[in-house]
Amino acid sequence: MLLKLNNIHASIDDKEILKDISLEVGPGEVHVVMGPNGSGKSTLANVIMNTGGYTVNSGNIIFKDEDITTLPADKRARMGMFMSYQNPVGIPGVTMEAFIRASMQARDKDIGFFELRDKMDELMEELHMDSSYKERFVNVGFSGGEKKKSEILQLLMMEPELGILDETDSGLDVDAIDVVGRGIEKFRERDDSSLIVITHHHEILRHVHSDFVHVIMDGKLVKTGTAELMKRIDDEGFGFLRNELEQNG
């Protein structure tokens, strides 16, 4: 397994959010995590990346055969994790190009000046981003759609073993969702690259092949399936799962 979560209980401010979550992600797999608002989806992303101030009370996280449960986020990133955020912050004074170059160097991915520029230009064209964006400060003055495209650009440039996309589709129009979806599929061209796509929308999933679909409700992983599960949720909402849980006690 590339990533393994073993019986994770996690909290913030003494409030337990995740309750006994276990999950395995193999190389090259795409895992979609769905659930109603407030179910714990974003908490799961933050716990995997160790951001957001959450505390793992019990259980452990294994990444590339190493226990990273107490490892800080920057070291997880250097190991090959990448996370996109619902509301990425601006970084005044740091250009996109400089940020991506520094991030790649932190992972020992040295790349020549012109090679990096050429690769960025090629990807920005595919993502419908003007090449001048590489000279702009990271996320400063970017629209919501531009911020999300910026994160997909970073994902494609950095080539992590595991990408975690926390509601990257949130607030996007149909065209922008299509662009993000194409960026995700391009990332998947690397056979060993895995993704965890967290969403409560269904539109993005029309653009992304998923190997597994997981549903979190009330901090618990209550169902795992395939694209058929996603389709049923799309048709019926999450109500049928609540009924199943009630029937099973």
mmCIF file of C-alpha atoms in Angstrom:
data_model
loop_
_atom_site.group_PDB
_atom_site.id
_atom_site.type_symbol
_atom_site.label_atom_id
_atom_site.label_comp_id
_atom_site.label_asym_id
_atom_site.label_seq_id
_atom_site.Cartn_x
_atom_site.Cartn_y
_atom_site.Cartn_z
ATOM 1 C CA MET A 1 0.000 0.000 0.000
ATOM 2 C CA LEU A 2 1.104 3.551 -0.683
ATOM 3 C CA LEU A 3 -1.048 4.935 2.150
ATOM 4 C CA LYS A 4 -2.714 3.105 5.006
ATOM 5 C CA LEU A 5 -4.881 4.582 7.763
ATOM 6 C CA ASN A 6 -5.397 2.240 10.688
ATOM 7 C CA ASN A 7 -8.385 2.901 12.993
ATOM 8 C CA ILE A 8 -7.936 6.674 13.071
ATOM 9 C CA HIS A 9 -9.727 8.669 15.746
ATOM 10 C CA ALA A 10 -9.093 12.405 15.412
ATOM 11 C CA SER A 11 -10.369 15.517 17.138
ATOM 12 C CA ILE A 12 -10.060 19.276 17.308
ATOM 13 C CA ASP A 13 -10.627 21.328 20.458
ATOM 14 C CA ASP A 14 -11.523 18.101 22.312
ATOM 15 C CA LYS A 15 -14.326 17.360 19.844
ATOM 16 C CA GLU A 16 -13.966 14.008 18.113
ATOM 17 C CA ILE A 17 -14.517 14.325 14.359
ATOM 18 C CA LEU A 18 -13.167 11.103 12.841
ATOM 19 C CA LYS A 19 -14.212 7.827 14.446
ATOM 20 C CA ASP A 20 -12.303 4.640 13.660
ATOM 21 C CA ILE A 21 -11.423 5.417 10.037
ATOM 22 C CA SER A 22 -9.427 2.777 8.160
ATOM 23 C CA LEU A 23 -8.452 3.254 4.529
ATOM 24 C CA GLU A 24 -5.891 1.816 2.107
ATOM 25 C CA VAL A 25 -4.685 3.507 -1.081
ATOM 26 C CA GLY A 26 -2.537 1.587 -3.540
ATOM 27 C CA PRO A 27 -0.214 2.997 -6.222
ATOM 28 C CA GLY A 28 -2.075 4.418 -9.209
ATOM 29 C CA GLU A 29 -5.491 4.312 -7.544
ATOM 30 C CA VAL A 30 -8.115 7.061 -7.397
ATOM 31 C CA HIS A 31 -10.233 7.140 -4.255
ATOM 32 C CA VAL A 32 -13.240 9.451 -4.073
ATOM 33 C CA VAL A 33 -14.468 10.458 -0.622
ATOM 34 C CA MET A 34 -18.030 11.765 -0.464
ATOM 35 C CA GLY A 35 -20.438 12.736 2.249
ATOM 36 C CA PRO A 36 -22.837 15.468 3.394
ATOM 37 C CA ASN A 37 -21.507 18.800 4.615
ATOM 38 C CA GLY A 38 -19.921 18.473 8.046
ATOM 39 C CA SER A 39 -19.434 14.717 7.772
ATOM 40 C CA GLY A 40 -15.645 14.819 8.284
ATOM 41 C CA LYS A 41 -14.366 14.723 4.683
ATOM 42 C CA SER A 42 -12.060 17.747 4.964
ATOM 43 C CA THR A 43 -10.940 16.605 8.404
ATOM 44 C CA LEU A 44 -9.784 13.375 6.806
ATOM 45 C CA ALA A 45 -7.715 15.323 4.262
ATOM 46 C CA ASN A 46 -6.180 17.495 6.955
ATOM 47 C CA VAL A 47 -5.365 14.515 9.151
ATOM 48 C CA ILE A 48 -3.609 12.720 6.291
ATOM 49 C CA MET A 49 -1.539 15.854 5.552
ATOM 50 C CA ASN A 50 -1.282 16.962 9.213
ATOM 51 C CA THR A 51 -2.732 20.428 8.679
ATOM 52 C CA GLY A 52 -5.585 22.306 10.299
ATOM 53 C CA GLY A 53 -4.691 21.648 13.930
ATOM 54 C CA TYR A 54 -6.338 18.245 14.264
ATOM 55 C CA THR A 55 -5.097 15.700 16.813
ATOM 56 C CA VAL A 56 -4.869 11.984 16.116
ATOM 57 C CA ASN A 57 -6.012 10.438 19.376
ATOM 58 C CA SER A 58 -5.493 6.826 18.356
ATOM 59 C CA GLY A 59 -4.570 4.786 15.297
ATOM 60 C CA ASN A 60 -1.718 5.430 12.889
ATOM 61 C CA ILE A 61 -0.922 6.556 9.354
ATOM 62 C CA ILE A 62 1.539 4.636 7.179
ATOM 63 C CA PHE A 63 2.943 6.211 3.998
ATOM 64 C CA LYS A 64 5.431 4.337 1.831
ATOM 65 C CA ASP A 65 5.956 1.829 4.660
ATOM 66 C CA GLU A 66 6.821 4.544 7.192
ATOM 67 C CA ASP A 67 4.728 5.554 10.198
ATOM 68 C CA ILE A 68 4.087 9.269 9.670
ATOM 69 C CA THR A 69 1.428 9.760 12.354
ATOM 70 C CA THR A 70 3.446 12.468 14.131
ATOM 71 C CA LEU A 71 5.369 13.769 11.120
ATOM 72 C CA PRO A 72 4.825 17.490 10.306
ATOM 73 C CA ALA A 73 3.189 18.539 7.045
ATOM 74 C CA ASP A 74 6.367 19.826 5.386
ATOM 75 C CA LYS A 75 8.106 16.477 5.829
ATOM 76 C CA ARG A 76 5.068 14.660 4.462
ATOM 77 C CA ALA A 77 5.226 16.935 1.419
ATOM 78 C CA ARG A 78 8.909 16.128 0.921
ATOM 79 C CA MET A 79 8.057 12.420 1.064
ATOM 80 C CA GLY A 80 5.670 12.832 -1.862
ATOM 81 C CA MET A 81 2.316 14.119 -0.607
ATOM 82 C CA PHE A 82 0.477 17.097 -2.069
ATOM 83 C CA MET A 83 -2.768 18.670 -0.871
ATOM 84 C CA SER A 84 -4.989 21.249 -2.501
ATOM 85 C CA TYR A 85 -7.127 23.311 -0.142
ATOM 86 C CA GLN A 86 -10.703 24.561 -0.318
ATOM 87 C CA ASN A 87 -9.506 28.131 0.214
ATOM 88 C CA PRO A 88 -5.828 28.407 -0.808
ATOM 89 C CA VAL A 89 -4.137 31.473 0.656
ATOM 90 C CA GLY A 90 -2.244 34.134 -1.268
ATOM 91 C CA ILE A 91 1.525 34.493 -0.944
ATOM 92 C CA PRO A 92 2.453 38.130 -1.694
ATOM 93 C CA GLY A 93 5.911 38.623 -3.157
ATOM 94 C CA VAL A 94 6.343 35.015 -4.345
ATOM 95 C CA THR A 95 5.695 34.283 -8.004
ATOM 96 C CA MET A 96 4.084 31.051 -9.163
ATOM 97 C CA GLU A 97 7.294 30.121 -10.951
ATOM 98 C CA ALA A 98 9.493 30.738 -7.900
ATOM 99 C CA PHE A 99 7.075 28.873 -5.626
ATOM 100 C CA ILE A 100 6.933 25.810 -7.865
ATOM 101 C CA ARG A 101 10.711 25.799 -8.380
ATOM 102 C CA ALA A 102 11.326 25.961 -4.607
ATOM 103 C CA SER A 103 8.758 23.228 -3.962
ATOM 104 C CA MET A 104 10.365 20.948 -6.539
ATOM 105 C CA GLN A 105 13.836 21.593 -5.138
ATOM 106 C CA ALA A 106 12.572 20.716 -1.646
ATOM 107 C CA ARG A 107 11.755 17.276 -3.043
ATOM 108 C CA ASP A 108 15.149 17.019 -4.766
ATOM 109 C CA LYS A 109 13.492 17.448 -8.164
ATOM 110 C CA ASP A 110 16.063 19.745 -9.703
ATOM 111 C CA ILE A 111 15.037 21.195 -13.058
ATOM 112 C CA GLY A 112 16.700 23.697 -15.348
ATOM 113 C CA PHE A 113 15.399 27.263 -15.634
ATOM 114 C CA PHE A 114 14.227 26.983 -19.256
ATOM 115 C CA GLU A 115 12.990 23.404 -18.862
ATOM 116 C CA LEU A 116 10.769 24.463 -15.955
ATOM 117 C CA ARG A 117 9.407 27.431 -17.897
ATOM 118 C CA ASP A 118 8.672 25.327 -20.954
ATOM 119 C CA LYS A 119 6.895 22.693 -18.881
ATOM 120 C CA MET A 120 4.843 25.315 -17.052
ATOM 121 C CA ASP A 121 3.873 27.013 -20.321
ATOM 122 C CA GLU A 122 2.747 23.694 -21.795
ATOM 123 C CA LEU A 123 0.629 22.815 -18.767
ATOM 124 C CA MET A 124 -0.852 26.298 -18.418
ATOM 125 C CA GLU A 125 -1.966 26.151 -22.026
ATOM 126 C CA GLU A 126 -3.725 22.852 -21.335
ATOM 127 C CA LEU A 127 -5.373 24.366 -18.227
ATOM 128 C CA HIS A 128 -6.433 27.510 -20.096
ATOM 129 C CA MET A 129 -4.171 29.697 -17.969
ATOM 130 C CA ASP A 130 -2.338 32.602 -19.593
ATOM 131 C CA SER A 131 1.433 32.091 -19.455
ATOM 132 C CA SER A 132 1.784 35.431 -17.653
ATOM 133 C CA TYR A 133 0.366 33.756 -14.532
ATOM 134 C CA LYS A 134 3.766 32.317 -13.741
ATOM 135 C CA GLU A 135 4.945 35.874 -13.007
ATOM 136 C CA ARG A 136 2.016 36.651 -10.717
ATOM 137 C CA PHE A 137 2.229 36.256 -6.947
ATOM 138 C CA VAL A 138 0.754 32.947 -5.772
ATOM 139 C CA ASN A 139 -3.057 33.251 -5.549
ATOM 140 C CA VAL A 140 -2.877 37.044 -5.105
ATOM 141 C CA GLY A 141 -5.753 38.585 -7.063
ATOM 142 C CA PHE A 142 -6.724 35.190 -8.475
ATOM 143 C CA SER A 143 -10.385 34.349 -8.967
ATOM 144 C CA GLY A 144 -11.739 31.223 -7.318
ATOM 145 C CA GLY A 145 -11.367 29.279 -10.562
ATOM 146 C CA GLU A 146 -7.824 30.559 -11.105
ATOM 147 C CA LYS A 147 -6.814 29.440 -7.611
ATOM 148 C CA LYS A 148 -8.100 25.928 -8.261
ATOM 149 C CA LYS A 149 -6.365 25.768 -11.648
ATOM 150 C CA SER A 150 -3.211 27.031 -9.939
ATOM 151 C CA GLU A 151 -3.309 24.105 -7.529
ATOM 152 C CA ILE A 152 -3.829 21.616 -10.357
ATOM 153 C CA LEU A 153 -0.807 23.197 -12.086
ATOM 154 C CA GLN A 154 1.244 22.697 -8.916
ATOM 155 C CA LEU A 155 0.065 19.085 -8.694
ATOM 156 C CA LEU A 156 1.129 18.376 -12.268
ATOM 157 C CA MET A 157 4.486 20.116 -11.896
ATOM 158 C CA MET A 158 5.463 18.514 -8.581
ATOM 159 C CA GLU A 159 4.381 14.977 -9.510
ATOM 160 C CA PRO A 160 3.775 13.684 -5.961
ATOM 161 C CA GLU A 161 3.077 10.025 -5.310
ATOM 162 C CA LEU A 162 -0.150 11.028 -3.533
ATOM 163 C CA GLY A 163 -2.378 13.976 -4.343
ATOM 164 C CA ILE A 164 -5.172 14.967 -1.955
ATOM 165 C CA LEU A 165 -7.755 17.274 -3.527
ATOM 166 C CA ASP A 166 -10.037 18.810 -0.913
ATOM 167 C CA GLU A 167 -13.126 20.017 -2.788
ATOM 168 C CA THR A 168 -11.065 21.414 -5.647
ATOM 169 C CA ASP A 169 -14.342 21.587 -7.602
ATOM 170 C CA SER A 170 -16.101 23.781 -5.015
ATOM 171 C CA GLY A 171 -17.561 26.978 -6.466
ATOM 172 C CA LEU A 172 -16.452 26.279 -10.036
ATOM 173 C CA ASP A 173 -18.578 26.622 -13.140
ATOM 174 C CA VAL A 174 -18.990 23.731 -15.574
ATOM 175 C CA ASP A 175 -16.125 24.836 -17.844
ATOM 176 C CA ALA A 176 -13.697 25.195 -14.929
ATOM 177 C CA ILE A 177 -14.730 21.796 -13.559
ATOM 178 C CA ASP A 178 -13.964 20.321 -16.981
ATOM 179 C CA VAL A 179 -10.494 21.895 -16.909
ATOM 180 C CA VAL A 180 -9.812 20.576 -13.402
ATOM 181 C CA GLY A 181 -11.077 17.144 -14.445
ATOM 182 C CA ARG A 182 -8.738 17.074 -17.436
ATOM 183 C CA GLY A 183 -5.861 18.098 -15.165
ATOM 184 C CA ILE A 184 -6.670 15.207 -12.835
ATOM 185 C CA GLU A 185 -6.758 12.738 -15.706
ATOM 186 C CA LYS A 186 -3.399 14.043 -16.941
ATOM 187 C CA PHE A 187 -1.954 13.489 -13.472
ATOM 188 C CA ARG A 188 -3.172 9.905 -13.637
ATOM 189 C CA GLU A 189 -1.055 9.262 -16.734
ATOM 190 C CA ARG A 190 1.745 8.479 -14.264
ATOM 191 C CA ASP A 191 1.023 4.860 -13.334
ATOM 192 C CA ASP A 192 2.271 5.179 -9.758
ATOM 193 C CA SER A 193 0.435 8.416 -8.926
ATOM 194 C CA SER A 194 -2.532 8.082 -6.578
ATOM 195 C CA LEU A 195 -5.318 10.512 -5.762
ATOM 196 C CA ILE A 196 -7.801 11.089 -2.982
ATOM 197 C CA VAL A 197 -10.573 13.323 -4.320
ATOM 198 C CA ILE A 198 -12.793 14.771 -1.606
ATOM 199 C CA THR A 199 -16.089 16.257 -2.705
ATOM 200 C CA HIS A 200 -19.771 16.550 -1.937
ATOM 201 C CA HIS A 201 -20.499 17.504 -5.551
ATOM 202 C CA HIS A 202 -21.098 14.975 -8.288
ATOM 203 C CA GLU A 203 -20.211 16.988 -11.391
ATOM 204 C CA ILE A 204 -16.435 16.590 -11.041
ATOM 205 C CA LEU A 205 -16.839 12.826 -10.832
ATOM 206 C CA ARG A 206 -18.194 12.753 -14.370
ATOM 207 C CA HIS A 207 -14.713 13.824 -15.491
ATOM 208 C CA VAL A 208 -12.674 11.508 -13.266
ATOM 209 C CA HIS A 209 -12.274 7.743 -13.371
ATOM 210 C CA SER A 210 -12.523 6.448 -9.805
ATOM 211 C CA ASP A 211 -11.403 3.049 -8.544
ATOM 212 C CA PHE A 212 -13.137 3.329 -5.174
ATOM 213 C CA VAL A 213 -15.866 5.548 -3.751
ATOM 214 C CA HIS A 214 -16.070 5.971 0.027
ATOM 215 C CA VAL A 215 -18.836 7.665 1.979
ATOM 216 C CA ILE A 216 -18.217 9.355 5.325
ATOM 217 C CA MET A 217 -21.156 10.249 7.552
ATOM 218 C CA ASP A 218 -20.912 11.574 11.098
ATOM 219 C CA GLY A 219 -17.166 10.972 11.108
ATOM 220 C CA LYS A 220 -17.412 7.296 10.165
ATOM 221 C CA LEU A 221 -16.624 5.543 6.906
ATOM 222 C CA VAL A 222 -19.992 3.894 6.313
ATOM 223 C CA LYS A 223 -19.771 2.593 2.754
ATOM 224 C CA THR A 224 -17.180 1.726 0.117
ATOM 225 C CA GLY A 225 -18.031 0.895 -3.468
ATOM 226 C CA THR A 226 -17.346 1.739 -7.085
ATOM 227 C CA ALA A 227 -18.742 4.264 -9.538
ATOM 228 C CA GLU A 228 -22.124 2.572 -9.138
ATOM 229 C CA LEU A 229 -22.277 3.849 -5.563
ATOM 230 C CA MET A 230 -21.535 7.356 -6.801
ATOM 231 C CA LYS A 231 -24.324 7.055 -9.374
ATOM 232 C CA ARG A 232 -26.832 5.962 -6.742
ATOM 233 C CA ILE A 233 -25.866 8.893 -4.517
ATOM 234 C CA ASP A 234 -26.240 11.160 -7.540
ATOM 235 C CA ASP A 235 -29.751 9.805 -8.133
ATOM 236 C CA GLU A 236 -30.991 9.452 -4.539
ATOM 237 C CA GLY A 237 -28.764 11.558 -2.300
ATOM 238 C CA PHE A 238 -27.392 10.186 0.974
ATOM 239 C CA GLY A 239 -30.778 9.309 2.475
ATOM 240 C CA PHE A 240 -30.661 5.624 1.542
ATOM 241 C CA LEU A 241 -27.399 5.250 3.444
ATOM 242 C CA ARG A 242 -28.887 6.807 6.569
ATOM 243 C CA ASN A 243 -31.792 4.362 6.279
ATOM 244 C CA GLU A 244 -29.354 1.447 5.991
ATOM 245 C CA LEU A 245 -27.449 2.621 9.057
ATOM 246 C CA GLU A 246 -30.642 2.963 11.085
ATOM 247 C CA GLN A 247 -31.805 -0.508 10.037
ATOM 248 C CA ASN A 248 -28.462 -2.012 10.999
ATOM 249 C CA GLY A 249 -28.514 -0.266 14.358
#
